[in-house]
CSV table of C-alpha atoms and ligand atoms in Angstrom, one decimal:
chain,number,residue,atom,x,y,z
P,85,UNK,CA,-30.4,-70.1,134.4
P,86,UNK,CA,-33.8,-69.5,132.3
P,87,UNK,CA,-33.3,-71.2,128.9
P,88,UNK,CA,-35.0,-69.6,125.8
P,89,UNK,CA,-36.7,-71.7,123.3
P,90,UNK,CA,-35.9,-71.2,119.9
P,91,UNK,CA,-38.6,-72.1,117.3
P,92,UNK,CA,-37.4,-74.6,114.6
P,93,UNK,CA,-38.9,-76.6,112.2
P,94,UNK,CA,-38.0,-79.7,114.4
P,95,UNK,CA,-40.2,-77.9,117.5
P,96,UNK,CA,-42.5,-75.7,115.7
P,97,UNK,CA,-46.0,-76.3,117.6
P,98,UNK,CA,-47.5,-78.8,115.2
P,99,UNK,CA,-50.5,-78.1,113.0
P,100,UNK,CA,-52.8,-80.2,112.6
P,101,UNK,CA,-53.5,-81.8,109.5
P,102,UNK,CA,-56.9,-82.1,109.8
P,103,UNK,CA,-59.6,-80.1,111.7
P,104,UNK,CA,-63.2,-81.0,112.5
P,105,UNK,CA,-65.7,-78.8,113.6
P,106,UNK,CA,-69.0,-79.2,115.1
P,107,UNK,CA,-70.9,-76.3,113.7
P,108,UNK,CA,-73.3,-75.9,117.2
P,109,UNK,CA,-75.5,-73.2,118.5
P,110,UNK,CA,-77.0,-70.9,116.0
P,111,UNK,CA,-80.5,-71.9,117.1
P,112,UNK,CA,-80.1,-70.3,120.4
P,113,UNK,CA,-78.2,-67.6,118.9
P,114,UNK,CA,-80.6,-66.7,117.5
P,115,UNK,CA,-82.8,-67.1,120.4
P,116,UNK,CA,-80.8,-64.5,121.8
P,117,UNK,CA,-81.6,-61.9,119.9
P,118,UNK,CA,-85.3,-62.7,118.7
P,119,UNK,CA,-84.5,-63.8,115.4
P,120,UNK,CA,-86.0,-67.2,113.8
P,121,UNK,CA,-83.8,-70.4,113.9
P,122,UNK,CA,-83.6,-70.0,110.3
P,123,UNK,CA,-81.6,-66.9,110.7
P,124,UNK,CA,-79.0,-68.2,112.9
P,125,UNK,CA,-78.1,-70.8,110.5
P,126,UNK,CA,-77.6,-68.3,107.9
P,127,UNK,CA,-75.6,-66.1,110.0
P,128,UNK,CA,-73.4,-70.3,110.6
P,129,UNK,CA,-73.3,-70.2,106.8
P,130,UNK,CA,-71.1,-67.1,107.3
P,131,UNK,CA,-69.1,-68.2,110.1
P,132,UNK,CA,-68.2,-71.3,108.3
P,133,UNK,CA,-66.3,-69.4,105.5
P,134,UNK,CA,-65.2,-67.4,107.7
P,135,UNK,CA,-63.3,-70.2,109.2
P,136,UNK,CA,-62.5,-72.0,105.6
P,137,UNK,CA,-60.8,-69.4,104.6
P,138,UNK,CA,-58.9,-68.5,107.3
P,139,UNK,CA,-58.0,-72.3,107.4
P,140,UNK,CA,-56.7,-71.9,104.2
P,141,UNK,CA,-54.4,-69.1,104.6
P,142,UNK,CA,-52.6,-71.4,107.4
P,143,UNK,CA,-52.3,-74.4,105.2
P,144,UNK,CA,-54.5,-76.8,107.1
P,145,UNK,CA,-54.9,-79.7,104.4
P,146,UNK,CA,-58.3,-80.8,105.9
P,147,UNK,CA,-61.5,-79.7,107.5
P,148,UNK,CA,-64.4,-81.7,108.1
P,149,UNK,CA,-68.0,-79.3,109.3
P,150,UNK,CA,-70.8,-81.1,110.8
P,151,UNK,CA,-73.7,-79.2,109.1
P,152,UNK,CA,-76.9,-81.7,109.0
P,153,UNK,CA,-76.8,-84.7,111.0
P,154,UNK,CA,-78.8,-87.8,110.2
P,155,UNK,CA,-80.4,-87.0,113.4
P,156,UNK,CA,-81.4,-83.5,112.1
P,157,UNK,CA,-84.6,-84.6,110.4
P,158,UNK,CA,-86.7,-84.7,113.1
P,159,UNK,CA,-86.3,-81.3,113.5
P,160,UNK,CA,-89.4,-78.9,112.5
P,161,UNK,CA,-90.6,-79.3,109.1
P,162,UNK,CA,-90.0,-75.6,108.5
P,163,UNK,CA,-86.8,-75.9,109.7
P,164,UNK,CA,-85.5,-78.4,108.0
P,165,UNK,CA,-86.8,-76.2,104.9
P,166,UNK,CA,-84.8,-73.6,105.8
P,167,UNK,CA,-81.6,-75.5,106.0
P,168,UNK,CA,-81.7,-77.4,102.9
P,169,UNK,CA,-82.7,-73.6,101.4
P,170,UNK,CA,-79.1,-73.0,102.4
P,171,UNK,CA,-77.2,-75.8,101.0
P,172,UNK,CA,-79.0,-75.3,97.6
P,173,UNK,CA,-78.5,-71.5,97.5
P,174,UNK,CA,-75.0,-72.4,98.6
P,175,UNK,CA,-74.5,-75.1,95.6
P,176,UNK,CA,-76.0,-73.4,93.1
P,177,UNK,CA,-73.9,-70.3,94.3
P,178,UNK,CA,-71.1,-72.0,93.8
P,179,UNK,CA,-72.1,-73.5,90.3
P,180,UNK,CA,-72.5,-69.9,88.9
P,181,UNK,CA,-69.2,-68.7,90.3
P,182,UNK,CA,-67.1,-71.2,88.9
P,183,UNK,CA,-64.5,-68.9,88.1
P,184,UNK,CA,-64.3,-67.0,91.4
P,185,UNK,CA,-64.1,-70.6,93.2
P,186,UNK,CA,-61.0,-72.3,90.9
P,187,UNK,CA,-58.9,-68.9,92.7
P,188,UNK,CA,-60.4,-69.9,96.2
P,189,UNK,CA,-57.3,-71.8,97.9
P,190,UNK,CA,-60.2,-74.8,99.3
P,191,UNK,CA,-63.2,-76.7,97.6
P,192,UNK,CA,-65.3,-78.3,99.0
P,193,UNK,CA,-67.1,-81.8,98.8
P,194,UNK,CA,-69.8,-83.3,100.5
P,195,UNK,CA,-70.3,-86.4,102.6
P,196,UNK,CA,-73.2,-88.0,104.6
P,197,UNK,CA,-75.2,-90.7,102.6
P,198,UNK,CA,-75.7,-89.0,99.7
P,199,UNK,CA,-77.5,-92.1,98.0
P,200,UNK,CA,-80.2,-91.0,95.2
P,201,UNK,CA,-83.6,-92.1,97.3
P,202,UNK,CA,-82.6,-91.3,100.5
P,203,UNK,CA,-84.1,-88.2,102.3
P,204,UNK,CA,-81.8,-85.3,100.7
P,205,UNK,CA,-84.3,-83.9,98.1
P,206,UNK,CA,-83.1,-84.8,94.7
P,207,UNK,CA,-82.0,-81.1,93.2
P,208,UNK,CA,-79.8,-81.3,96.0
P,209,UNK,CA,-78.0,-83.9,95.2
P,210,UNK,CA,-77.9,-83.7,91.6
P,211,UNK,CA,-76.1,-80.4,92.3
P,212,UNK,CA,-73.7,-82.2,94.3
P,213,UNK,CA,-72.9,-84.6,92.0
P,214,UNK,CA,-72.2,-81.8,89.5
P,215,UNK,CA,-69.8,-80.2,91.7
P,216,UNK,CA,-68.0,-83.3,93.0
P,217,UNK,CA,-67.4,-84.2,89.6
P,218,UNK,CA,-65.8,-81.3,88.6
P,219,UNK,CA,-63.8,-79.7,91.2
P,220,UNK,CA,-60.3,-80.5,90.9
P,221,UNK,CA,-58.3,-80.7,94.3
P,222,UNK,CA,-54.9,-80.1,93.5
P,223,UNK,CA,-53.3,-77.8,95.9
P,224,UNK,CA,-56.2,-76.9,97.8
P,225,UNK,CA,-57.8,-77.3,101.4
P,226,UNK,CA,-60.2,-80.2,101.1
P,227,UNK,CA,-63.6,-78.8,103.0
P,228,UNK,CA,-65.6,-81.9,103.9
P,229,UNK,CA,-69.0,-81.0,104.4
P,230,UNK,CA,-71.4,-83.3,106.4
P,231,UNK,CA,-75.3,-83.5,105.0
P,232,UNK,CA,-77.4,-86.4,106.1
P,233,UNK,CA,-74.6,-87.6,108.2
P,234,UNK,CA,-74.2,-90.0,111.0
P,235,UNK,CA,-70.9,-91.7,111.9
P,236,UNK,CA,-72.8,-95.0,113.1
P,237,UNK,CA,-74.6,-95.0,109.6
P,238,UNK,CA,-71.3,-94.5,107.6
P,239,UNK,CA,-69.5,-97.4,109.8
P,240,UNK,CA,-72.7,-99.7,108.7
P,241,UNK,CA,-72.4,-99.1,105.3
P,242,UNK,CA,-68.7,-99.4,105.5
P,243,UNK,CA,-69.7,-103.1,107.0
P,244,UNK,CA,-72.1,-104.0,104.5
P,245,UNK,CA,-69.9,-103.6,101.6
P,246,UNK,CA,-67.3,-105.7,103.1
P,247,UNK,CA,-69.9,-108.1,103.9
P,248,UNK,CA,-70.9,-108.4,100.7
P,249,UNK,CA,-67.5,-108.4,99.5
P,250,UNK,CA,-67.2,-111.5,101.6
P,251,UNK,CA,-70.5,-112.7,100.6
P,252,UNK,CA,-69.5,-113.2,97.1
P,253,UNK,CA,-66.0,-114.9,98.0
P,254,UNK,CA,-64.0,-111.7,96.7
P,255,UNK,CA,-63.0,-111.3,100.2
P,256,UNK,CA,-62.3,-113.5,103.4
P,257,UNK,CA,-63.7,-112.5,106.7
P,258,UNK,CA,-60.4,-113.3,108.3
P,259,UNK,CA,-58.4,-111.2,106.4
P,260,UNK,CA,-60.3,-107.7,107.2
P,261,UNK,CA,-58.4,-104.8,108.4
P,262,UNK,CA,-59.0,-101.3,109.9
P,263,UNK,CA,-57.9,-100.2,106.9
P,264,UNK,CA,-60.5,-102.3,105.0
P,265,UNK,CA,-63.6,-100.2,106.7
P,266,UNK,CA,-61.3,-97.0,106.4
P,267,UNK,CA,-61.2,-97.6,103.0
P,268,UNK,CA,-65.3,-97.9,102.6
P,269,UNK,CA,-65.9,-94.6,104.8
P,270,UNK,CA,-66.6,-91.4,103.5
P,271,UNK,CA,-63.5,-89.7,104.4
P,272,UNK,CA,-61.6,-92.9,102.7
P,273,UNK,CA,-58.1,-91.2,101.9
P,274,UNK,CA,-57.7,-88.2,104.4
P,275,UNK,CA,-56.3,-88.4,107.4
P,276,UNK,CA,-57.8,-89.0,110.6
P,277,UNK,CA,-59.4,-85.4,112.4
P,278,UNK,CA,-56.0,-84.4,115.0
P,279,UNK,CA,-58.7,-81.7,116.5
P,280,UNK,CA,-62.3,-81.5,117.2
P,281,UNK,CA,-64.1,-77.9,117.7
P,282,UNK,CA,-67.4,-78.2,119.2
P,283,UNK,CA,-68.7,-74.6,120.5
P,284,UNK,CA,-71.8,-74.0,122.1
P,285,UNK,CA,-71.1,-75.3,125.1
P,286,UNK,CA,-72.1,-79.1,124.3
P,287,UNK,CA,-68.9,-81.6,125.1
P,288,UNK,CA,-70.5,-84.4,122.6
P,289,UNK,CA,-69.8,-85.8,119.3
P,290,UNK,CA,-73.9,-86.2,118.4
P,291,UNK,CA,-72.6,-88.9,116.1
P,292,UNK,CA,-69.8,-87.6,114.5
P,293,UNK,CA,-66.9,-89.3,113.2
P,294,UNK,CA,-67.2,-92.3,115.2
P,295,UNK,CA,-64.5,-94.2,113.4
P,296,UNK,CA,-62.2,-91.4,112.7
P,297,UNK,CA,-62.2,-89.8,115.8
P,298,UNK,CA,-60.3,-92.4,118.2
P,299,UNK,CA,-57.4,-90.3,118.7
P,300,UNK,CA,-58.5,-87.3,118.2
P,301,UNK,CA,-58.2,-84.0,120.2
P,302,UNK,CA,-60.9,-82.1,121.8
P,303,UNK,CA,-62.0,-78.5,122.0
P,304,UNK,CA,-64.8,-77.2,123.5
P,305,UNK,CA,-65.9,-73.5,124.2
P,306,UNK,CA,-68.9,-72.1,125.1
P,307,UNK,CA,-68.8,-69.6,121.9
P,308,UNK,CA,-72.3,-69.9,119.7
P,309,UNK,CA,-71.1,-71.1,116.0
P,310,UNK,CA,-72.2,-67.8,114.3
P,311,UNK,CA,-69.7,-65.7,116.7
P,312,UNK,CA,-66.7,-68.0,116.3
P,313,UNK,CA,-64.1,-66.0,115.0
P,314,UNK,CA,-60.4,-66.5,113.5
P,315,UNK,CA,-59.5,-65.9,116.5
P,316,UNK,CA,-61.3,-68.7,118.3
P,317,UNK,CA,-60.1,-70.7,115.8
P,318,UNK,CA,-56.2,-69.6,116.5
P,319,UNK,CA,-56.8,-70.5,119.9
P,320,UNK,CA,-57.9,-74.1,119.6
P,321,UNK,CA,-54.7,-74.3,117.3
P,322,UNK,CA,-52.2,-72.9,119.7
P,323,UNK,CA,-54.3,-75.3,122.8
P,324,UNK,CA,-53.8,-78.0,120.5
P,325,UNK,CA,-50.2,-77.6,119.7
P,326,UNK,CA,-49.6,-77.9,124.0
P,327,UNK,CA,-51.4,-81.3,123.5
P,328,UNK,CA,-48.9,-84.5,124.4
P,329,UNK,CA,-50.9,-87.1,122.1
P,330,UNK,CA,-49.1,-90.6,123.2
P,331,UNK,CA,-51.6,-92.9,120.9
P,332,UNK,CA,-51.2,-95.4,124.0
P,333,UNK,CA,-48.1,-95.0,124.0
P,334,UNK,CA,-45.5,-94.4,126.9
A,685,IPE,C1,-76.3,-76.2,114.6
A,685,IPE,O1,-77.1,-75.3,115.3
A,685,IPE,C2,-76.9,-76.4,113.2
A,685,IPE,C3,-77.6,-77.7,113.0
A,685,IPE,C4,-77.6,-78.7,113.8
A,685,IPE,C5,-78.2,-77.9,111.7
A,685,IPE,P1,-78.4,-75.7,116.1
A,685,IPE,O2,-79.5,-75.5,115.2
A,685,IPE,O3,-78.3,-77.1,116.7
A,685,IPE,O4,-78.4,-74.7,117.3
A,685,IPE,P2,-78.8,-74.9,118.8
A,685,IPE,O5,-78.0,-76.0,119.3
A,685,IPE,O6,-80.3,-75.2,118.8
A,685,IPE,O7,-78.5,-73.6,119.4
A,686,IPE,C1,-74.9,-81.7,115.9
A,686,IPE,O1,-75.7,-80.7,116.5
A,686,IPE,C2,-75.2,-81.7,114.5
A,686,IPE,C3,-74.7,-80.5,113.7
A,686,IPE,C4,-74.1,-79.5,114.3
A,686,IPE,C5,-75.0,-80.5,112.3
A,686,IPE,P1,-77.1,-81.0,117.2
A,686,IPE,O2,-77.6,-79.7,117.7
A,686,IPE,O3,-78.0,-81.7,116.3
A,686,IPE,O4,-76.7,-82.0,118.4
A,686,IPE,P2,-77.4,-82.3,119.7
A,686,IPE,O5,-78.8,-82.7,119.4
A,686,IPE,O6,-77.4,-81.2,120.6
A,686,IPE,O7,-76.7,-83.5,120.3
A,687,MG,MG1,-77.6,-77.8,118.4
C-alpha cells in the first residue's frame, strides 16, 4: 500500500537559516556575448537583488554574497576600477534612498577587512560606515556582503585578538573555545551558512568562509551568476531540503 506524505510543520522540508552564495562567472558571461568584464559584473549587481529579494519573500534570516575576495586585487587595474565603481554607486544609492530601503524587508552590511588603511579606497568605506551605523535590523533579512574578503585572513585576525587578549593576561590560552574565535569573526552572531551556492561551474570555496563553512551544504551548477534566477535559487532550496546532514553523527 503506497503511503502519502502529509506536510506538517514537524516534516516541512527545512529552510535554511542561512544561505551563502558565491557570486561566480560574470567575466565569462560576458565573454559570451562580447561585452567587457565590467559589464558582466553590472549585469551580477542585478542578479544579486534579484536573489535578495526573492530571499526575503521566503523568510531566509541570512545570506552571505562573495562579491570581492582578498584575492581579487590582482586582478586588472581597470577592472578592479570597475568593481569598486559598483560598490560606491551602489552605497551611495542606497544613502539617497533611505526611505525606499527602511520598506525593503533586508539590509545589508558589509564584511571583509574593512580596516581604514587597508586597500578598500577610503570613500568607500566611509560610506560604509555610514550605513552600518544606521541601518536598523529588526525584522529583516540580514545581507552580508563580502568586500576585501578572505576567510584565512578573517580567522588570523580572529587569532590575533585572542592573542593579544592573552597577551595582556585578560585571557588564558587554556581556556579558548570555538566560540572564542566565532565570537572575533566577522559574521560573529549569525549562524553558521546550512547552504553554499557557487554557479559557474567552479566546485571551490576560493577562500570563503573557512571557519563557518564546516558543516555546511554544497550547491554547485554550471549557471553564470548574472543568469541565476529565482528559480535556480528554489532549486538549491528544495536539493537542500533532501540533504541528511548527520554533523558526525550516526
Ligand atoms: C565573479 O565573477 C565576480 C568577482 C570575482 C568579482 P568573475 O569576474 O570571477 O567571473 P569569471 O569567473 O571570470 O567568469
Ligand atoms: C571568487 O571568485 C570570489 C568572488 C566571487 C567574489 P573568483 O573568480 O575570484 O575565484 P577563483 O579565482 O576562480 O577561484
Ligand atoms: Mg571567477
Amino acid at each position: 500500500m503506497q503511503q502519502r506524505a502529509t506536510i506538517t510543520e514537524q516534516n516541512r522540508p527545512a529552510l535554511p537559516r542561512h544561505v551563502a552564495i558565491i557570486m561566480d562567472g560574470n567575466g565569462r558571461w560576458a565573454a559570451q556575448r562580447g561585452l567587457l568584464r565590467s559589464e558582466g559584473h553590472r549585469a551580477g549587481v542585478d542578479a544579486f537583488e534579484r536573489i535578495c529579494e526573492h530571499a526575503a519573500d521566503l523568510g531566509i534570516a541570512h545570506l552571505t554574497f562573495y562579491a570581492f575576495s582578498a584575492e581579487n586585487w590582482a586582478r586588472p587595474q581597470g577592472e578592479v576600477d570597475a568593481l569598486m565603481a559598483l560598490f560606491r554607486r551602489q552605497l551611495s544609492e542606497a544613502k539617497r534612498r533611505r526611505v525606499e530601503n527602511e520598506q525593503k524587508r533586508w539590509r545589508i552590511r558589509y564584511i571583509g577587512d574593512l580596516q581604514p588603511g587597508g586597500l578598500l579606497p577610503a570613500d568607500i568605506l566611509a560610506l560604509v560606515d555610514e550605513m552600518q551605523a544606521e541601518s536598523s535590523m529588526q525584522d529583516k533579512t540580514v545581507v552580508n556582503l563580502a568586500i576585501n574578503y578572505g576567510g584565512q585572513q578573517e580567522i588570523l585576525q580572529a587569532v590575533k585578538q585572542l592573542a593579544q587578549a592573552c597577551a595582556t593576561g585578560e585571557r588564558d590560552p587554556a581556556s579558548l573555545t570555538e566560540q572564542d574565535i566565532e565570537a572575533q569573526l566577522y559574521t560573529a552572531g549569525q549562524p553558521p551558512p546550512d547552504l553554499i551556492i557557487r554557479p559557474s561551474g567552479e566546485q571551490r570555496l576560493s577562500n570563503f568562509l573557512l571557519w563557518q563553512s564546516a558543516y555546511a551544504e554544497f550547491w554547485f551548477s554550471d549557471i553564470l551568476w548574472p543568469d541565476f534566477s529565482t528559480a535556480d535559487f528554489d532549486q538549491a532550496l528544495a536539493d537542500y531540503a533532501k540533504r541528511n546532514r548527520r554533523y558526525g553523527g550516526a
